[in-house]
PDB file of C-alpha atoms in Angstrom:
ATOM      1  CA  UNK A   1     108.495 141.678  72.224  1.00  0.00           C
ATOM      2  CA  UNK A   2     106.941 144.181  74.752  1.00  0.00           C
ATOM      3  CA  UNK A   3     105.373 141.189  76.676  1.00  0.00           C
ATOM      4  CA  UNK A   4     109.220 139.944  76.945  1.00  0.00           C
ATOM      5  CA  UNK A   5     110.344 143.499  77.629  1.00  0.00           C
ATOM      6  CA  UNK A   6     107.175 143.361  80.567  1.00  0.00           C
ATOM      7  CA  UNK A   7     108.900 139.939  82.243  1.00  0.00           C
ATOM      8  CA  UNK A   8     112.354 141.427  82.052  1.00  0.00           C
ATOM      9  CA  UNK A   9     111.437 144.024  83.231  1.00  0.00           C
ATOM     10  CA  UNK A  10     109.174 143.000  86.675  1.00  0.00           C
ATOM     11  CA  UNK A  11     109.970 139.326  86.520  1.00  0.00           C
ATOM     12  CA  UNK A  12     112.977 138.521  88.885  1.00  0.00           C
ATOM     13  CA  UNK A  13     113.144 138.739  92.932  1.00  0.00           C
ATOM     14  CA  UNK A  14     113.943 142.483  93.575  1.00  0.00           C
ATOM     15  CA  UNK A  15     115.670 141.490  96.766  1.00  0.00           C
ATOM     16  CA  UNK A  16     118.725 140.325  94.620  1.00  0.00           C
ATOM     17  CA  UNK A  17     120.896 143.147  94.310  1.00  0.00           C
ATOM     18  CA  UNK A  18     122.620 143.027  90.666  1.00  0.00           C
ATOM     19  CA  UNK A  19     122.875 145.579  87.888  1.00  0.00           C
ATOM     20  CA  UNK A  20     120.937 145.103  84.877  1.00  0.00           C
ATOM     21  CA  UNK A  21     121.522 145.958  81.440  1.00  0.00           C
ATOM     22  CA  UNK A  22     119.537 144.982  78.434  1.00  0.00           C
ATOM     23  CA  UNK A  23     120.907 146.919  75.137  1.00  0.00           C
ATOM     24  CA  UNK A  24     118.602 145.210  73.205  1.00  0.00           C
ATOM     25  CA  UNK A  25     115.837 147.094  75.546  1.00  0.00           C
ATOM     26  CA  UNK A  26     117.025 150.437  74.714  1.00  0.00           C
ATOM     27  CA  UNK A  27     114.774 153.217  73.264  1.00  0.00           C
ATOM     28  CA  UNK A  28     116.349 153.220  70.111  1.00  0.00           C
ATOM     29  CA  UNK A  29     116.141 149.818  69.286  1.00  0.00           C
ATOM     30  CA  UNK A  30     112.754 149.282  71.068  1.00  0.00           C
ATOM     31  CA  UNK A  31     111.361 152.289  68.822  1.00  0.00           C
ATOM     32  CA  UNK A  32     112.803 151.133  65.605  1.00  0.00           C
ATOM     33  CA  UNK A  33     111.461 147.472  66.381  1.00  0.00           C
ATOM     34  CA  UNK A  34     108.137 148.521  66.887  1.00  0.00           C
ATOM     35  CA  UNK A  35     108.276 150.984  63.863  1.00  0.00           C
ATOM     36  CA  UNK A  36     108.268 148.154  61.191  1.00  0.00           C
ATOM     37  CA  UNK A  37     104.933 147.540  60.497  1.00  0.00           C
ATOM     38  CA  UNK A  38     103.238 143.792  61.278  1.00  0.00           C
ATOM     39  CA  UNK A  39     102.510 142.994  57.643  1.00  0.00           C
ATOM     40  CA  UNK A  40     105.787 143.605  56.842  1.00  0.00           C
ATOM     41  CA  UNK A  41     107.320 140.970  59.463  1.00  0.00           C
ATOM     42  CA  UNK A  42     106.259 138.567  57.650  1.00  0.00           C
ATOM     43  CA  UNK A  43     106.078 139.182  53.987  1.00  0.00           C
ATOM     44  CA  UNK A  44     105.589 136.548  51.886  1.00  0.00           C
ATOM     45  CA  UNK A  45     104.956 134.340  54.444  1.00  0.00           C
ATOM     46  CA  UNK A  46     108.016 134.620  56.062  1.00  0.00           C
ATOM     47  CA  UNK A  47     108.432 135.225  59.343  1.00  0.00           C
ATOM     48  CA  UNK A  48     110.880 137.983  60.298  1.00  0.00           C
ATOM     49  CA  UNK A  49     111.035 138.897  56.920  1.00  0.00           C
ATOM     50  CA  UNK A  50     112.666 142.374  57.616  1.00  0.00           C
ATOM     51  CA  UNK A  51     115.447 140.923  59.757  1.00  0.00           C
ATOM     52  CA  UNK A  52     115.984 138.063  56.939  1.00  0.00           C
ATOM     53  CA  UNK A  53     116.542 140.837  54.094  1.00  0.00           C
ATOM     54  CA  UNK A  54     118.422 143.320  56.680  1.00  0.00           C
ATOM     55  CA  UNK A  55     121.154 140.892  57.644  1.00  0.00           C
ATOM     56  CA  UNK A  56     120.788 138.802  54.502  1.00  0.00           C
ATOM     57  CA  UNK A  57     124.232 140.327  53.045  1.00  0.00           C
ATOM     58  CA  UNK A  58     125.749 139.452  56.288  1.00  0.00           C
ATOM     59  CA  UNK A  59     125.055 136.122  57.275  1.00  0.00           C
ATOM     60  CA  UNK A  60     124.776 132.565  55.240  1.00  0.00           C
ATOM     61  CA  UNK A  61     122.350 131.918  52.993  1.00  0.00           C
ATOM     62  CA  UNK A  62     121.117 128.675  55.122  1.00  0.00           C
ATOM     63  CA  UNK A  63     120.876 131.146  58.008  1.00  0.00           C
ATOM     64  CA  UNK A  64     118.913 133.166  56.190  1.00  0.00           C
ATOM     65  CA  UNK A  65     117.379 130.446  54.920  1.00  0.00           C
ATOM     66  CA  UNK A  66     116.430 128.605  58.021  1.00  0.00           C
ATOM     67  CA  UNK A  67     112.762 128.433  59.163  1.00  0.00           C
ATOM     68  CA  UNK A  68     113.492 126.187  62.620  1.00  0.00           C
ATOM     69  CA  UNK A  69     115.905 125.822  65.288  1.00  0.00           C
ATOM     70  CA  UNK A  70     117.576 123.427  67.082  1.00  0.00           C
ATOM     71  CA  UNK A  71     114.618 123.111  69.251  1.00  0.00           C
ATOM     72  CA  UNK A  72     112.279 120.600  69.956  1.00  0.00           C
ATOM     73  CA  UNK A  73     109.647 120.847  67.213  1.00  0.00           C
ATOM     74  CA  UNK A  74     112.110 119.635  64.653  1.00  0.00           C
ATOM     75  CA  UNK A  75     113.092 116.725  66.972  1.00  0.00           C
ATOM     76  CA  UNK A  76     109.108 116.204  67.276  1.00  0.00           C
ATOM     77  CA  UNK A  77     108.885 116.688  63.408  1.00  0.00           C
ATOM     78  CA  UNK A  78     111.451 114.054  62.936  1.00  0.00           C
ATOM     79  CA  UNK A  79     109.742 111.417  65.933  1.00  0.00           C
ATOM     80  CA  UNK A  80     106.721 111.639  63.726  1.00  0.00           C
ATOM     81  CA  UNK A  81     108.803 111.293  60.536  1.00  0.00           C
ATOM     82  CA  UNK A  82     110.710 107.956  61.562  1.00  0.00           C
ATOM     83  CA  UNK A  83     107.566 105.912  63.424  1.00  0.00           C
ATOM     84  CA  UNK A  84     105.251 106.947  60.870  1.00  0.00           C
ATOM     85  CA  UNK A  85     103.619 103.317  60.234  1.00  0.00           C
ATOM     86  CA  UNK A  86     102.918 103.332  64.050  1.00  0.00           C
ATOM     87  CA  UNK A  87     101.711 106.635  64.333  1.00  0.00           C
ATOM     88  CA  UNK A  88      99.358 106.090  61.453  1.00  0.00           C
ATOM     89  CA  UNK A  89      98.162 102.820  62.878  1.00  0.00           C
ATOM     90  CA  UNK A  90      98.028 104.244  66.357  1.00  0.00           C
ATOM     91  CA  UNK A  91      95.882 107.100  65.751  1.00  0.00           C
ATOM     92  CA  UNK A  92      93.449 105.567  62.675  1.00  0.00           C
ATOM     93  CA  UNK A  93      92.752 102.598  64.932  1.00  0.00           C
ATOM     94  CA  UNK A  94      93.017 104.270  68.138  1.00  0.00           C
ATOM     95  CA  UNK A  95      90.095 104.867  70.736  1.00  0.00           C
ATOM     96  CA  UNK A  96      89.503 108.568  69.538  1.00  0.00           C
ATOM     97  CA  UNK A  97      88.800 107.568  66.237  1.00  0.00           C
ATOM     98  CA  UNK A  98      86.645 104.057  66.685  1.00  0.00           C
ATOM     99  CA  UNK A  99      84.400 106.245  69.380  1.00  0.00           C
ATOM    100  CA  UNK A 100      83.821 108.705  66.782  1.00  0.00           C
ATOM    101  CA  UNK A 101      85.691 111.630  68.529  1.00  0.00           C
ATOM    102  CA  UNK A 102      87.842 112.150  65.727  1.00  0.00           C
ATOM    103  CA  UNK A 103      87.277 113.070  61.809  1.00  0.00           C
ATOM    104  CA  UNK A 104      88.878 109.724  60.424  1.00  0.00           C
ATOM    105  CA  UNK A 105      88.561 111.285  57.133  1.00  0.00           C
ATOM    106  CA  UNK A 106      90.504 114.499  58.125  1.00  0.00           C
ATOM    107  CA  UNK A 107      92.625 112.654  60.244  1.00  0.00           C
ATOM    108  CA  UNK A 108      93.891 110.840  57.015  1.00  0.00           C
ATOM    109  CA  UNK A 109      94.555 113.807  55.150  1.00  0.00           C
ATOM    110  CA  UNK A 110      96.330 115.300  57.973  1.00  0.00           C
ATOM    111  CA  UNK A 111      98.375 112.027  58.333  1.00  0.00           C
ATOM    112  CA  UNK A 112      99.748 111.962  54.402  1.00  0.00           C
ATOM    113  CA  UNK A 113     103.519 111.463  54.373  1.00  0.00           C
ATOM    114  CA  UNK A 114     103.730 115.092  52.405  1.00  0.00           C
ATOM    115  CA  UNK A 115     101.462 117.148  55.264  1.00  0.00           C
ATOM    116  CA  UNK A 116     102.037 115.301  58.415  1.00  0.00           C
ATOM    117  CA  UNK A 117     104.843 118.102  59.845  1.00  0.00           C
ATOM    118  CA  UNK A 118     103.671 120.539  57.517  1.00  0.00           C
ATOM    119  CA  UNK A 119     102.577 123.849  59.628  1.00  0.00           C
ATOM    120  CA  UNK A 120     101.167 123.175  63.000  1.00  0.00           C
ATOM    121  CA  UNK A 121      99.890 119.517  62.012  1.00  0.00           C
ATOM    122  CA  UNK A 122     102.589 117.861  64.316  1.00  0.00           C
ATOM    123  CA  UNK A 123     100.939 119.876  67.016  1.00  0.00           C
ATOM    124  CA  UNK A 124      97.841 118.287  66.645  1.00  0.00           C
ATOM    125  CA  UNK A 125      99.106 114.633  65.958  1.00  0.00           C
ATOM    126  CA  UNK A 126     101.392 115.029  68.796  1.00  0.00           C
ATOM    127  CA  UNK A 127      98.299 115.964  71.230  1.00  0.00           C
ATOM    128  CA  UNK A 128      96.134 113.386  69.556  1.00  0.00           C
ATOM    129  CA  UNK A 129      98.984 110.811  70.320  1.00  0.00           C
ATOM    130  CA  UNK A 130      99.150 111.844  73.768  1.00  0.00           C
ATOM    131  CA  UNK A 131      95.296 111.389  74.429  1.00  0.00           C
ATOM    132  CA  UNK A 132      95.826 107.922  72.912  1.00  0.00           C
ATOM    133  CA  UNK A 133      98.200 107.210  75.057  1.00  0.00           C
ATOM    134  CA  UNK A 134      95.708 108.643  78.044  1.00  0.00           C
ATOM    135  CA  UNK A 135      93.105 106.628  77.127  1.00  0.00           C
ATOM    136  CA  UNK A 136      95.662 103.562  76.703  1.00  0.00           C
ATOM    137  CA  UNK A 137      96.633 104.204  80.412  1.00  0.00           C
ATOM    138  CA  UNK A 138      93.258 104.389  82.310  1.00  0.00           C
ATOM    139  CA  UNK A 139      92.072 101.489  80.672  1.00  0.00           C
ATOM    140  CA  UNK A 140      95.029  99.527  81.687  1.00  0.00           C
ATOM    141  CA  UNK A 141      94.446 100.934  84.619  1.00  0.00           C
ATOM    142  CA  UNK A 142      91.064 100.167  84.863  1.00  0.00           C
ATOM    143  CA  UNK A 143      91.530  96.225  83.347  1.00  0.00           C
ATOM    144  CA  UNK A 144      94.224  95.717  86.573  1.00  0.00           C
ATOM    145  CA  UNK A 145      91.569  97.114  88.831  1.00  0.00           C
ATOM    146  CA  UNK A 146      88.777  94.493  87.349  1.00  0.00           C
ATOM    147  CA  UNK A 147      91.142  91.586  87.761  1.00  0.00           C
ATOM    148  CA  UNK A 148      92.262  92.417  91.314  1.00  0.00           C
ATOM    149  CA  UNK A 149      88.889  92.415  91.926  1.00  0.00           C
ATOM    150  CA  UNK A 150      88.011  89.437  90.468  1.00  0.00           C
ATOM    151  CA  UNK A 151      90.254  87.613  92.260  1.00  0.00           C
ATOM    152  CA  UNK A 152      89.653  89.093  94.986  1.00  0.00           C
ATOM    153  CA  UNK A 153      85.744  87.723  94.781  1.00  0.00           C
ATOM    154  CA  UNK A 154      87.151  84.127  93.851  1.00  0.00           C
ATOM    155  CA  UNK A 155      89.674  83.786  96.876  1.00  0.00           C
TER     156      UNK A 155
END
């Protein structure tokens, strides 16, 4: 929160000539944010845990509730979800894992139907997908260059 507070607060052109006003940036609210202890923003696990139980009688349960947002990590979540065969596949047989790179055994376990979006997991299958993908690239790459030379040589 104070590192948002910080780019509010120094992060726009100062030649633009507008009023600002930030409510939520007030003392009192500022003070009384930074009063609740750490431990206690995320009881149980939970993250804002004292905003959950302070607006709890006010909002829906399923707001309440709700551990995600319409952002992109669900989307990712459900990408992984619905091409699971290929992602499996892609990653077990992948270059990472047949140079050794990789813990195929780990890998495995991270890549079980029931812990595959679980935490940050996505994260790291997402990133491992991408390197694939890198690899996939500069080798094709690589095989056009070969050929154009080779006919090259033969012409």
């Amino acid at each position: 929160m104070i590192t948002r507070a910080q780019h509010y607060m120094h992060g726009h052109d100062r030649r633009l000539n507008f009023t600002e006003i930030a409510p939520l940036l007030s003392q009192p609210v500022v003070e009384a944010a930074l009063a609740i202890p750490s431990w206690m923003a995320c009881e149980g696990g939970v993250d804002r845990s004292a905003a959950r139980r302070a607006f709890a009688p006010k909002l829906p349960s399923n707001i309440i509730r709700r551990r995600m947002k319409g952002g992109p990590d669900a989307f990712a979540m459900e990408i992984l979800r619905s091409n699971y065969d290929l992602v499996r596949n892609r990653l077990l047989g992948g270059q990472l894992a047949a140079n050794g790179i990789i813990n195929k055994p780990e890998l495995e376990v991270a890549l079980a139907k029931d812990r595959m979006t679980h935490g940050t997991n996505y994260v790291r299958l997402l990133l491992l997908l991408d390197t694939e993908s890198w690899i996939e690239a500069w080798q094709s790459s690589a095989d056009q260059h070969n050929i154009s030379a080779r006919e090259s040589v033969a012409s």
